[in-house]
XYZ file of C-alpha atoms in Angstrom:
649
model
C -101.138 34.462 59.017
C -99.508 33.478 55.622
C -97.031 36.263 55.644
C -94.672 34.921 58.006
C -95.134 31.297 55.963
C -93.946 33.093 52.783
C -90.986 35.145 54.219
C -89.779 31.513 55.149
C -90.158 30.200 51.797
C -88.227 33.301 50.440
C -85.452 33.138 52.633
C -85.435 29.471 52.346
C -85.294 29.933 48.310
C -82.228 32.716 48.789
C -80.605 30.146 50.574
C -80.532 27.395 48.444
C -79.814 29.671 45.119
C -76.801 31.239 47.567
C -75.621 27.605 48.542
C -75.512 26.505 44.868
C -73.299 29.284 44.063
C -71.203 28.815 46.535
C -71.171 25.282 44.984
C -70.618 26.982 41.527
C -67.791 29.150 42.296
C -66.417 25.946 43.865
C -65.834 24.887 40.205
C -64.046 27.289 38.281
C -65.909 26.105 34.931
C -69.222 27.481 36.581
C -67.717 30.718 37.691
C -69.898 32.554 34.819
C -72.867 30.418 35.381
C -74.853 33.056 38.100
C -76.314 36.530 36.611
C -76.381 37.433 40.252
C -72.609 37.508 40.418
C -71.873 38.650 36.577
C -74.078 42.001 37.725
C -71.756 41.668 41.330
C -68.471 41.902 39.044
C -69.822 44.178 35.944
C -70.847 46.885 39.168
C -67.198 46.175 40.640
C -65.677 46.465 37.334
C -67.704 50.476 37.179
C -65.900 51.246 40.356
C -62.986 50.464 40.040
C -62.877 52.169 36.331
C -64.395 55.658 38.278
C -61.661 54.943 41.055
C -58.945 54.331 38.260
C -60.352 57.895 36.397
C -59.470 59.958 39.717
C -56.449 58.028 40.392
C -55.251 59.265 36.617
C -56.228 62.786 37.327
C -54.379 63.107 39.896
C -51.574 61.371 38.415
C -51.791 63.747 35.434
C -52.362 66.680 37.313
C -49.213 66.068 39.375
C -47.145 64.939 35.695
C -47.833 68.063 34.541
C -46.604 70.059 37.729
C -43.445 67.527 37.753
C -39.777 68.792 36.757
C -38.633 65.870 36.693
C -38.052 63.139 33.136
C -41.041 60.175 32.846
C -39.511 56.582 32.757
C -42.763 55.938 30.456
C -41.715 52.055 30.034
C -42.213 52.628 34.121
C -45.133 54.102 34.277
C -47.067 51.436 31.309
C -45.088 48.801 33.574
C -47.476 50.314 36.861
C -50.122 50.818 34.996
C -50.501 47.144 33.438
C -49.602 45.785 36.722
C -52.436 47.486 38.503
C -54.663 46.247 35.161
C -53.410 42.726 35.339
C -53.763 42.582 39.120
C -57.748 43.792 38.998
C -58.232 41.314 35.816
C -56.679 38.327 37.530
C -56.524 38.992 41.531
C -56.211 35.218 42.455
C -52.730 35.298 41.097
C -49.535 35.789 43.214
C -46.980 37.750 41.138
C -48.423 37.511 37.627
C -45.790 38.044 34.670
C -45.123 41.429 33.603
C -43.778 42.211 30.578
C -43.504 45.801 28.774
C -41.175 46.784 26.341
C -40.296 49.151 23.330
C -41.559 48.164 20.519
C -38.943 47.330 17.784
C -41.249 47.751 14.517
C -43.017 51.519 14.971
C -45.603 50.145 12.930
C -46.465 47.949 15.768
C -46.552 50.644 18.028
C -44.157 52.232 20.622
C -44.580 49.894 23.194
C -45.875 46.309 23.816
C -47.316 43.930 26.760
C -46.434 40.199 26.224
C -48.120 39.591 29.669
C -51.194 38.328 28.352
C -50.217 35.341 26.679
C -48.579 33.495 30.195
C -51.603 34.817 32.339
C -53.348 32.616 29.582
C -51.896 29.798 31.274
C -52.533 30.719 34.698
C -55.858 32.482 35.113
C -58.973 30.971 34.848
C -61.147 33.521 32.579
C -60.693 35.421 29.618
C -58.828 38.742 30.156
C -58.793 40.866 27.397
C -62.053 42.332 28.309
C -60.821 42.832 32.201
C -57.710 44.331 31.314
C -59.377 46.876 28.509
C -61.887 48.196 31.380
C -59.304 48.511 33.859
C -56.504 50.107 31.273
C -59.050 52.608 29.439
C -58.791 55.139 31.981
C -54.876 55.846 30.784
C -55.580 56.749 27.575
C -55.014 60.570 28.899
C -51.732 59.922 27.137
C -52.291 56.692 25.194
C -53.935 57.296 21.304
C -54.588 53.728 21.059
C -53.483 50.353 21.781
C -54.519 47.122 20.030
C -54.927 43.255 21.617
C -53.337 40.653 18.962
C -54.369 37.191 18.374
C -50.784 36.263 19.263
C -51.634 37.475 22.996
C -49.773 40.708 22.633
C -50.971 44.598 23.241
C -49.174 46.823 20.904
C -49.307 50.775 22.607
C -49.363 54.101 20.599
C -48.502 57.284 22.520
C -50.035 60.301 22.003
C -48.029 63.064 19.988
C -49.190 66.125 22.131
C -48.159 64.159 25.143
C -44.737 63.152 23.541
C -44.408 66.920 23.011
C -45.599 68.646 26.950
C -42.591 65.728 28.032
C -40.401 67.359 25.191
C -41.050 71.062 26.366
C -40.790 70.081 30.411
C -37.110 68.246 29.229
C -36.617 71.640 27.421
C -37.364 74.061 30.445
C -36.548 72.233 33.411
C -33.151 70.494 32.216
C -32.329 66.752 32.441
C -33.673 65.673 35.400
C -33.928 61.813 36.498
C -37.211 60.768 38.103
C -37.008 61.574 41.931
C -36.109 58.440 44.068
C -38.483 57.336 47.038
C -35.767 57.463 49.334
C -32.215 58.777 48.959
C -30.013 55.057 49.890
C -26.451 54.715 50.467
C -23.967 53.529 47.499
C -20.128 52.103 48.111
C -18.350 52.286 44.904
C -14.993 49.752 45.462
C -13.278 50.472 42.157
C -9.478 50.796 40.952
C -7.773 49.377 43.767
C -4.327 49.361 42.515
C -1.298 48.143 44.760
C 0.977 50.501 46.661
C 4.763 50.136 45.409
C 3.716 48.823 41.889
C 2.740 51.350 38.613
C -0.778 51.403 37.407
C -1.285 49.318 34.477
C -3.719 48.486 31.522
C -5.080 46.094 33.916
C -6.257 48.691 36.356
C -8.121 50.651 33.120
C -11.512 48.617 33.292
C -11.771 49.074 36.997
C -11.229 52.665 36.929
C -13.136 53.512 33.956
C -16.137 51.268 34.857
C -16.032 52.256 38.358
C -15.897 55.853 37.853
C -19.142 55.710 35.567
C -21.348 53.249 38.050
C -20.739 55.699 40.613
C -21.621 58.601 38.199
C -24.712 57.297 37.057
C -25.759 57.325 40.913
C -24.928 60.193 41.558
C -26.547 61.443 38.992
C -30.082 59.451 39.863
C -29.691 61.199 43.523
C -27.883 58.571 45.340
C -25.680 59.210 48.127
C -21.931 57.374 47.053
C -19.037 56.539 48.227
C -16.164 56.552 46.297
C -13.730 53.485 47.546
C -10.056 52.933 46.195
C -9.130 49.292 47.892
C -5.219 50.045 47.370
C -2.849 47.417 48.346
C -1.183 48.798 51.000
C -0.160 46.262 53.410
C 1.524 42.738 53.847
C 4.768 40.976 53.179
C 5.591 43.073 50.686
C 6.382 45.954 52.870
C 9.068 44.417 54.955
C 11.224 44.158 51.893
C 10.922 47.209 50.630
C 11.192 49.029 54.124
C 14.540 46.947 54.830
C 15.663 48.022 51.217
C 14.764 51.441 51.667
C 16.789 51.154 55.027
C 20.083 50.574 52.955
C 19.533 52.455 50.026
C 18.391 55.831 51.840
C 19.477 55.752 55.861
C 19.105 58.544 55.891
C 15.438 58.665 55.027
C 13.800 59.831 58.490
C 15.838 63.214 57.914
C 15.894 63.202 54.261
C 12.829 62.609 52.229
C 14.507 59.838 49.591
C 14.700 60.754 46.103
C 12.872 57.579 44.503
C 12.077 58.363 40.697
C 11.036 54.769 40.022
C 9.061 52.909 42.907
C 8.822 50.137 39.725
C 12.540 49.628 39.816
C 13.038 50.324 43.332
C 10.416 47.260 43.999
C 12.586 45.122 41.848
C 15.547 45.680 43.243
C 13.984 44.510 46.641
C 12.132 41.443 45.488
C 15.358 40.170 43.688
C 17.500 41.129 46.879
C 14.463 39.079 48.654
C 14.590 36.175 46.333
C 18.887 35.959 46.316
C 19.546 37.127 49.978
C 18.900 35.140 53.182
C 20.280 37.500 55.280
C 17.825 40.468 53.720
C 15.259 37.726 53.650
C 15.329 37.567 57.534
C 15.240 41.333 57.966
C 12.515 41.819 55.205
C 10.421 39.528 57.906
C 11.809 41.035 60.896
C 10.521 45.226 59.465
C 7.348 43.750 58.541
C 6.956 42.241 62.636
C 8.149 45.897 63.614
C 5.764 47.207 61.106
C 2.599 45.761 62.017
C 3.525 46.764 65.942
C 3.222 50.072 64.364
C 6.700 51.263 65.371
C 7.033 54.874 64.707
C 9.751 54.493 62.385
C 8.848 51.778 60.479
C 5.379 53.265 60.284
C 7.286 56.411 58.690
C 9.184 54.047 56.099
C 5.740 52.829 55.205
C 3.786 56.114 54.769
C 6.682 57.450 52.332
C 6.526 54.327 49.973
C 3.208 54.890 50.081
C 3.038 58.511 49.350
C 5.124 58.307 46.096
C 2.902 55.588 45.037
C -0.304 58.084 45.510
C 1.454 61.066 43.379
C 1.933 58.214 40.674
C -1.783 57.032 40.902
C -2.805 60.814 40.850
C -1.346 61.629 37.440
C -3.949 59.036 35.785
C -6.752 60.052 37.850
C -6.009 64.095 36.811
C -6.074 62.764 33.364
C -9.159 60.450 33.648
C -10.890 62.870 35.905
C -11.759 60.253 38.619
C -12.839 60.830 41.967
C -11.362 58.580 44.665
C -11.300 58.409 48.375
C -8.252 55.983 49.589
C -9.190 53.743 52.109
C -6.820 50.520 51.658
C -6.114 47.074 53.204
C -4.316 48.902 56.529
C -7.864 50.973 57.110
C -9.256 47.213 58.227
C -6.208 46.168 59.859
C -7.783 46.504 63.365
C -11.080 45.099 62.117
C -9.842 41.235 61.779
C -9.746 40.480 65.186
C -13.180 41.202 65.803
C -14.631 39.378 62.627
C -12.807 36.510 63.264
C -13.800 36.079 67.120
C -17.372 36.966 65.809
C -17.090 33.767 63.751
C -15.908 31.667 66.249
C -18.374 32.747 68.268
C -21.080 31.587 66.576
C -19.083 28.377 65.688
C -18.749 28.625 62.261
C -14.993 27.945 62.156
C -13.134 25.080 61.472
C -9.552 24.095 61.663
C -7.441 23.210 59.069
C -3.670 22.450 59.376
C -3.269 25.168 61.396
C -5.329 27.339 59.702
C -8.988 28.529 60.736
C -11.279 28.276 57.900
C -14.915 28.869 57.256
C -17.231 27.227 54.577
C -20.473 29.240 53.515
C -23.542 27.396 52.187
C -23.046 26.334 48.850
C -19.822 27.068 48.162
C -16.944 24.459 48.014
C -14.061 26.441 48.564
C -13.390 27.379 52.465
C -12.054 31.032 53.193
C -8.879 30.899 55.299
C -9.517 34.105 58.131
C -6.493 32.965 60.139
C -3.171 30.994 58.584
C -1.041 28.818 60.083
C 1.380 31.151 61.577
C -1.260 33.399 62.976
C -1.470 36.040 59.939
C -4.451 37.216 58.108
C -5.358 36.818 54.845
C -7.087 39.064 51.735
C -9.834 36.769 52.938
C -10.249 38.280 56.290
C -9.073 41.839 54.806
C -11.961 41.678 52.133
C -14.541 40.389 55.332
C -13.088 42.954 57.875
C -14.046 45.618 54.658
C -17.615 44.410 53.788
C -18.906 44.257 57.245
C -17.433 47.647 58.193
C -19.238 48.939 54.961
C -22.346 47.709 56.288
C -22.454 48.438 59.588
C -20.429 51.714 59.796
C -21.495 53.259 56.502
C -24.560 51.894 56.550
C -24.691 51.042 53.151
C -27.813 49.865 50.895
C -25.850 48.991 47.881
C -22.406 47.603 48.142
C -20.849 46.906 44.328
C -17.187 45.576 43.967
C -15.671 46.087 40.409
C -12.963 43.847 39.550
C -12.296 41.473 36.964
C -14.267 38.324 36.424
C -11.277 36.288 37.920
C -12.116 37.273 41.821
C -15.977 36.121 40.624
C -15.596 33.144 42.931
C -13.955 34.622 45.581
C -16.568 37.313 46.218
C -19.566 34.475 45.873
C -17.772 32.955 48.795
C -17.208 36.287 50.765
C -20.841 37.420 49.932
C -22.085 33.994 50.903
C -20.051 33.900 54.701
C -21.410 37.553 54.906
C -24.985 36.187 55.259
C -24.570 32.909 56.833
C -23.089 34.685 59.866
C -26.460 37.355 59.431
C -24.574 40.810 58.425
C -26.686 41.401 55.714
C -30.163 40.097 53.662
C -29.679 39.998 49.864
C -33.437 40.876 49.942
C -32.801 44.431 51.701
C -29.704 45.248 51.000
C -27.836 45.184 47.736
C -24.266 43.499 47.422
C -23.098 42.795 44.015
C -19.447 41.534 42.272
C -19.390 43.431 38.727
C -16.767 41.680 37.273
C -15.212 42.432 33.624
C -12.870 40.281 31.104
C -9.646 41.083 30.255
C -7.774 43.731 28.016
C -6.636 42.267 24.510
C -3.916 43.086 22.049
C -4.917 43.357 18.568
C -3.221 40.223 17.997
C -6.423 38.940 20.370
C -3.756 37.915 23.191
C -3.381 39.523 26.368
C -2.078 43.272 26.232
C 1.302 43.300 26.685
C 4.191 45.723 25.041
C 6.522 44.443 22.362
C 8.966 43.121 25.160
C 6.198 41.324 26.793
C 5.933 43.712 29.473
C 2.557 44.939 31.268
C 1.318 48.163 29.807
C 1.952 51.113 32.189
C -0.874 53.031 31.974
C 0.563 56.360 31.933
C 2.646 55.567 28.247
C -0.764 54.203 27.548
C -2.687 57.656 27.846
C 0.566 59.259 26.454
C -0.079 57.368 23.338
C -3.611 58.570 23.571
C -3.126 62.554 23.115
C -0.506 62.024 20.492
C -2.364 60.068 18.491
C -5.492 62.392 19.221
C -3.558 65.395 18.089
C -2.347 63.503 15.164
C -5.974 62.650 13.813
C -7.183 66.444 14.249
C -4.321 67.663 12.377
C -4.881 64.933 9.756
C -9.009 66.946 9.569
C -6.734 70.455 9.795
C -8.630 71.143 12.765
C -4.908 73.045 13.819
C -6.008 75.402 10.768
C -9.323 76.423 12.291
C -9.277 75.908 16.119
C -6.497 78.185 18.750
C -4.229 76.615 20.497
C -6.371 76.652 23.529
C -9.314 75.303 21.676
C -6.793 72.235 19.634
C -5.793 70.884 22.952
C -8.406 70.940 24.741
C -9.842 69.100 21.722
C -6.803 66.785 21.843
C -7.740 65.707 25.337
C -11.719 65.601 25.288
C -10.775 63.140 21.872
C -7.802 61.065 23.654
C -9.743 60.501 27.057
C -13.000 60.196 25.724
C -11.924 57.490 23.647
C -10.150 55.385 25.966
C -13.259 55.606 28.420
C -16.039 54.712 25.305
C -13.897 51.957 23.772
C -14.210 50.327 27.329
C -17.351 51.030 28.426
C -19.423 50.556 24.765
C -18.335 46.463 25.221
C -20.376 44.535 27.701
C -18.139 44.385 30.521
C -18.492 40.345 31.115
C -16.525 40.401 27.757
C -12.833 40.653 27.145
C -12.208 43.428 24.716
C -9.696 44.496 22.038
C -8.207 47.628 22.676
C -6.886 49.367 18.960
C -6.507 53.287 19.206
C -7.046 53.037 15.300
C -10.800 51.477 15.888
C -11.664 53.878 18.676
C -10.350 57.154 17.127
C -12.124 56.550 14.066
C -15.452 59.026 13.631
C -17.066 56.266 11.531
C -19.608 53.354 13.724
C -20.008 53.298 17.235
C -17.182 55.287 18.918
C -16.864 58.379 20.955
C -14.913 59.768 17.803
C -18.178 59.766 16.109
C -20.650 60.916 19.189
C -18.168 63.825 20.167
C -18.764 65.573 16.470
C -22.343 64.780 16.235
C -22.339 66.525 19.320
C -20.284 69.562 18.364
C -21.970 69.629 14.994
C -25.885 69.716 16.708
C -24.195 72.763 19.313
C -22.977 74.747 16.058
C -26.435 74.890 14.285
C -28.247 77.486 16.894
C -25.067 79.339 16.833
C -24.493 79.505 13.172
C -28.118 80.348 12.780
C -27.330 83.283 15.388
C -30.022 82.255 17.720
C -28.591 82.457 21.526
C -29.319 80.197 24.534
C -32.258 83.162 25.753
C -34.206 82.931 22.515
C -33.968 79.080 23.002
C -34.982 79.183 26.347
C -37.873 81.723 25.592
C -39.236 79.842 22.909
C -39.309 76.389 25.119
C -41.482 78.157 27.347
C -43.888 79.421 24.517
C -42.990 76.943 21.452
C -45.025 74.061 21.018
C -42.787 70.926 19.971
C -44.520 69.579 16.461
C -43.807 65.925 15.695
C -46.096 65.720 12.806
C -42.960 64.683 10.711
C -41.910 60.621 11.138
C -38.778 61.375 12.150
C -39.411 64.279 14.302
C -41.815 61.647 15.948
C -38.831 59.501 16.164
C -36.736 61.636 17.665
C -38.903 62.453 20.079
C -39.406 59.337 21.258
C -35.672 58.360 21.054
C -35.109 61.280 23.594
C -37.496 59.881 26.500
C -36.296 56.998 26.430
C -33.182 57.931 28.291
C -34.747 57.595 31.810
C -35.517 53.945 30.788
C -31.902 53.386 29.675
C -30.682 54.503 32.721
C -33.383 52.160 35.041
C -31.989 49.493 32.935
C -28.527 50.025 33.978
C -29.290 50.600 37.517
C -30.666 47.118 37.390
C -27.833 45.224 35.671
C -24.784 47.761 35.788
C -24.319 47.256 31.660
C -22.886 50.619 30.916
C -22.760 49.588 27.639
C -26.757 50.078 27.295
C -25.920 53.777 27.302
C -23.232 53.865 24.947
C -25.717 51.842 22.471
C -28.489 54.369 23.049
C -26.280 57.717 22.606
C -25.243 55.864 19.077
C -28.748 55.481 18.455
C -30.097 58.948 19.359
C -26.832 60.074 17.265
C -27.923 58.551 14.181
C -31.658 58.804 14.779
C -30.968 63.138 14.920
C -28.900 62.521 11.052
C -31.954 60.886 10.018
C -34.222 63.840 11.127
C -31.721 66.470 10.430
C -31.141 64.972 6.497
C -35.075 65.262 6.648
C -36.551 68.212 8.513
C -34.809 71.823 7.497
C -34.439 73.487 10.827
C -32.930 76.546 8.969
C -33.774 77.412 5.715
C -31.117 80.176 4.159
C -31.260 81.973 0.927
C -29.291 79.232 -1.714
C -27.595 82.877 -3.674
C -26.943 84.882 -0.183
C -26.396 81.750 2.504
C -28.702 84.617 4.695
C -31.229 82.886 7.277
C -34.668 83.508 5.830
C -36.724 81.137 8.057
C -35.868 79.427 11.371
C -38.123 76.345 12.380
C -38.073 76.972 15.887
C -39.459 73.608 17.006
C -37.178 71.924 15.009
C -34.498 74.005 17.204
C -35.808 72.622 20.515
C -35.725 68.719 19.043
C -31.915 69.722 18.485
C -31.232 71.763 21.901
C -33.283 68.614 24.020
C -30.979 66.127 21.789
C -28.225 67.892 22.490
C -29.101 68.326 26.373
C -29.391 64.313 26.996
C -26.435 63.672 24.805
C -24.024 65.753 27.065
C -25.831 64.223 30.175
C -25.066 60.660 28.775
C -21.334 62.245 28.163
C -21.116 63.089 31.938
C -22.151 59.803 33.209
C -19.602 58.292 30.930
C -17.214 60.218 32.186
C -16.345 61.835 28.978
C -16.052 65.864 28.768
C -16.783 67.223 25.135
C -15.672 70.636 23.997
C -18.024 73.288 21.843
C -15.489 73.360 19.190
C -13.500 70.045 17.618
């Protein structure tokens, strides 16, 4: 009879101790107060460790199967996030911060996230984060938890050196993308009728390596050259070409100098009323598409391409044309669309649309019924979109057309053609080209620099520096020029691309041919010089690749530790990059793995010869590898740049 009087008073008593910790976890300075629930979170805390451990293997197990480079500042970055995230689940987006560490005493790596979760979360986390992190010391020696609220991370030397030997066997290979996404490239974009000048360098150069680098990373790109080929301009240069050659639908016309030719017409434009009127009348005829005029049109623009060609043989750029005229047909539709969905205004005459949060209208219609670049550059991005499909949209121009893009980019979304949040569309701007007198490049006349006499001036003064090191003593004449060009080129591209683009740069052929600091100068023979040591030691590329399949990579020296770690870094340079399309990054890094190899090779004998004979006694054969897997992401960092460097220099 008093059994079902005590189960009451049980249950009653469960209740009430349940209640008050319901009461208690109501207060967050009572959320340690109940044993009950300390036991409830140590027991959670076991599982999720043992579900971590599996999670690990299988990561590890997979790692080690993997061809592919580690980002390893990715990898801590997933693995503190999934820490953080168990240690502090009540908070949305906590701060995540893991870098290299710039003191190696320090460590290699460091986590600044738990000194602002300090602020946020409402119980101590050190302890949380060490139970939910200790399961990734499989590659991890130690890490250590500061007062200051850092973690300072040590990696493990024998997992340094399995990354070191996979580099080694399966070739530079960027970590495998979770789907392969679409990439327009809009770069160069020089107008039809009008050289190539210094101006168009930054674009070109810049352009080239963005697209590149995605290529490289798997990407699927498009290659986009935005000529000028269409407007005004036309009708006086058809109407000249009318009197100077009229015989030019028989007779292909003989023009040498589409420079001159265009200045002839623009001052016959400016002077002559009478050519004025027919300048207007070809370019009615023109945009009818009138077979003849359309012929007149396609030869301007055809000498124009053979003049564009000869700097993109040099440069070795890859470019698909696809100009102003491609969208001709394309402004109709985008501006009815906009009127549609009545987001046009008038203006004077003109139809003009203002985006949210910019002040400046874009004019999609003029006052005498044209189009404008406005409606051009609109007609482009949404056939981008739509027809190419495009994930990642980047337009590289200098800073100057900054504002108009914002607007462009910003009517793009009103109107709902694209979401910044799914798909990518970016303005990477640069500064301008500078004299050394820090003005704006210009010849001694004052003239724009043609680019051509620009990379003219390049091999000359390339060949002239390798003669200066008698390089024409020791190389053939097959090997001297290609040196000459590999030199010339690679310096134009490095001098460009090793300055933050946002900046304005000087350009001095005396600072970038110089093989002293930061310069491709320097990088190309570090490059030749770490090549020339297997070879001089008479060791070919099958007793390299043999022994990176059976050599263990030591790093028990500091700065064969260094080097190693300088070398995996590269996947994290180029993630960095991707992010904020600084090319510069890389150039920065390839002078740091540069220097960091002197500093092991002035250190660590990787050949040891008799001092009487000069014969090879000893080879250190992992000291080889460190050189061949230096050597392999240096030339890979070359490529992206767009540079080509040649065994012998």
């Amino acid at each position: 009879k008093n059994i079902p009087i005590l189960w009451y008073m049980s249950k009653e008593r469960e209740i009430r101790r349940l209640s008050a910790e319901i009461e208690s976890l109501k207060n967050p300075q009572n959320l340690s107060a109940s044993p009950h629930l300390d036991g409830l979170r140590e027991e959670n805390a076991r599982l999720k460790y043992r579900l971590n451990i599996l999670k690990r293997s299988l990561q590890d197990e997979r790692s080690h199967c993997t061809k592919y480079m580690m980002n390893i500042n990715q990898q801590l970055q997933e693995i503190f996030g999934e820490a953080i995230r168990a240690s502090c689940p009540e908070l949305d987006n906590p701060p995540l911060a893991v870098t290299p560490n710039q003191q190696a005493k320090f460590g290699d790596y460091q986590c600044n996230s738990a000194m602002a979760m300090a602020q946020r979360c409402i119980r101590p986390l050190y302890t949380e984060i060490i139970i939910s992190f200790i399961y990734y010391m499989l590659f991890l020696s130690h890490f250590f938890f500061l007062s200051s609220g850092f973690i300072n991370i040590h990696l493990k030397r024998t997992f340094v050196s399995k990354l070191l030997s996979n580099l080694l066997v399966n070739g530079v290979q960027p970590p495998p993308l979770a789907s392969r996404k679409k990439v327009v490239v809009d770069f160069s974009s020089p107008n039809i009728a009008k050289e190539m000048h210094v101006g168009h360098l930054r674009s070109t150069i810049i352009g080239d390596s963005m697209c590149r680098l995605f290529e490289f990373l798997g990407y699927d790109v498009l290659r986009l050259n935005h000529v000028g080929d269409w407007g005004t301009q036309f009708g006086m240069l058809i109407a000249h070409l009318q009197d100077k050659f009229p015989n030019y639908l028989d007779v292909c016309p003989p023009i040498s100098d589409l420079q001159a030719f265009y200045k002839e017409s623009k001052k016959r434009f400016d002077e002559e009323e009478d050519f004025k009127r027919r300048a207007y009348q070809c370019v009615v005829k023109l945009q009818s598409k009138e077979p003849d005029f359309i012929k007149a049109w396609n030869l301007i623009c055809d000498v124009s391409r053979k003049e564009f060609q000869k700097v993109y043989s040099c440069l070795d750029i890859q470019i698909i044309e696809r100009g102003e005229s491609f969208y001709q047909d394309m402004m109709t539709a985008v501006v009815k669309e906009f009127e549609e969905k009545g987001l046009v205004e008038l203006d004077e005459g003109r139809k003009i649309v203002f985006a949210p949060g910019q002040s400046i209208p874009l004019t999609i219609v003029k006052s005498d019924g044209g189009y404008t670049y406005d409606t051009s550059d609109l007609a482009a991005l949404r056939q981008r979109i739509f027809d190419e499909k495009a994930d990642v949209i980047i337009y590289v121009t200098d800073s100057g057309q900054g504002t108009h893009f914002q607007v462009v980019f910003a009517a793009a979304q009103m109107i709902g053609w694209y979401d910044p949040q799914v798909t990518r569309v970016e303005h990477a701007g640069f500064g301008v080209v500078l004299g050394e007198d820090k003005k704006k490049f210009k010849t001694r006349s004052g003239d724009t620099v043609r680019l051509m006499d620009l990379l003219d001036e390049g091999l000359k003064r390339s060949m002239d520096k390798l003669k200066e090191k008698d390089r024409d003593k020791v190389l053939t004449l097959e090997e001297l020029t290609k040196a000459q060009t590999s030199v010339a080129f690679g310096c134009i591209k490095y001098a460009d691309l090793s300055h933050n683009r946002i900046n304005d740069y000087v350009f001095s052929f005396d600072k970038m041919l110089d093989d002293r600091g930061n310069t491709a100068a320097y990088l190309l023979y570090a490059f030749t010089r770490i090549r020339s040591i297997a070879r001089l030691a008479n060791i070919d590329d099958a007793t390299l690749r043999k022994a990176a399949e059976t050599t263990e990579v030591l790093l028990d020296h500091e700065k064969e530790w260094k080097l190693g770690k300088c070398i995996l870094r590269f996947p994290e340079i180029l993630q960095k990059i991707l992010d904020d399309l600084l090319l510069h990054t890389l150039c920065d890094y390839l002078y740091e793995l540069a220097t960091t190899f002197t500093e092991f090779y002035d250190s660590c004998y990787c050949v040891e010869k008799d001092r009487q004979t000069g014969e090879v006694v000893k080879v250190n054969m992992w000291r080889m590898l460190l050189c061949e897997a230096t050597a392999a992401i240096m030339a890979k960092g070359f490529d992206i740049l767009g540079i080509n460097p040649v065994q012998r220099m």
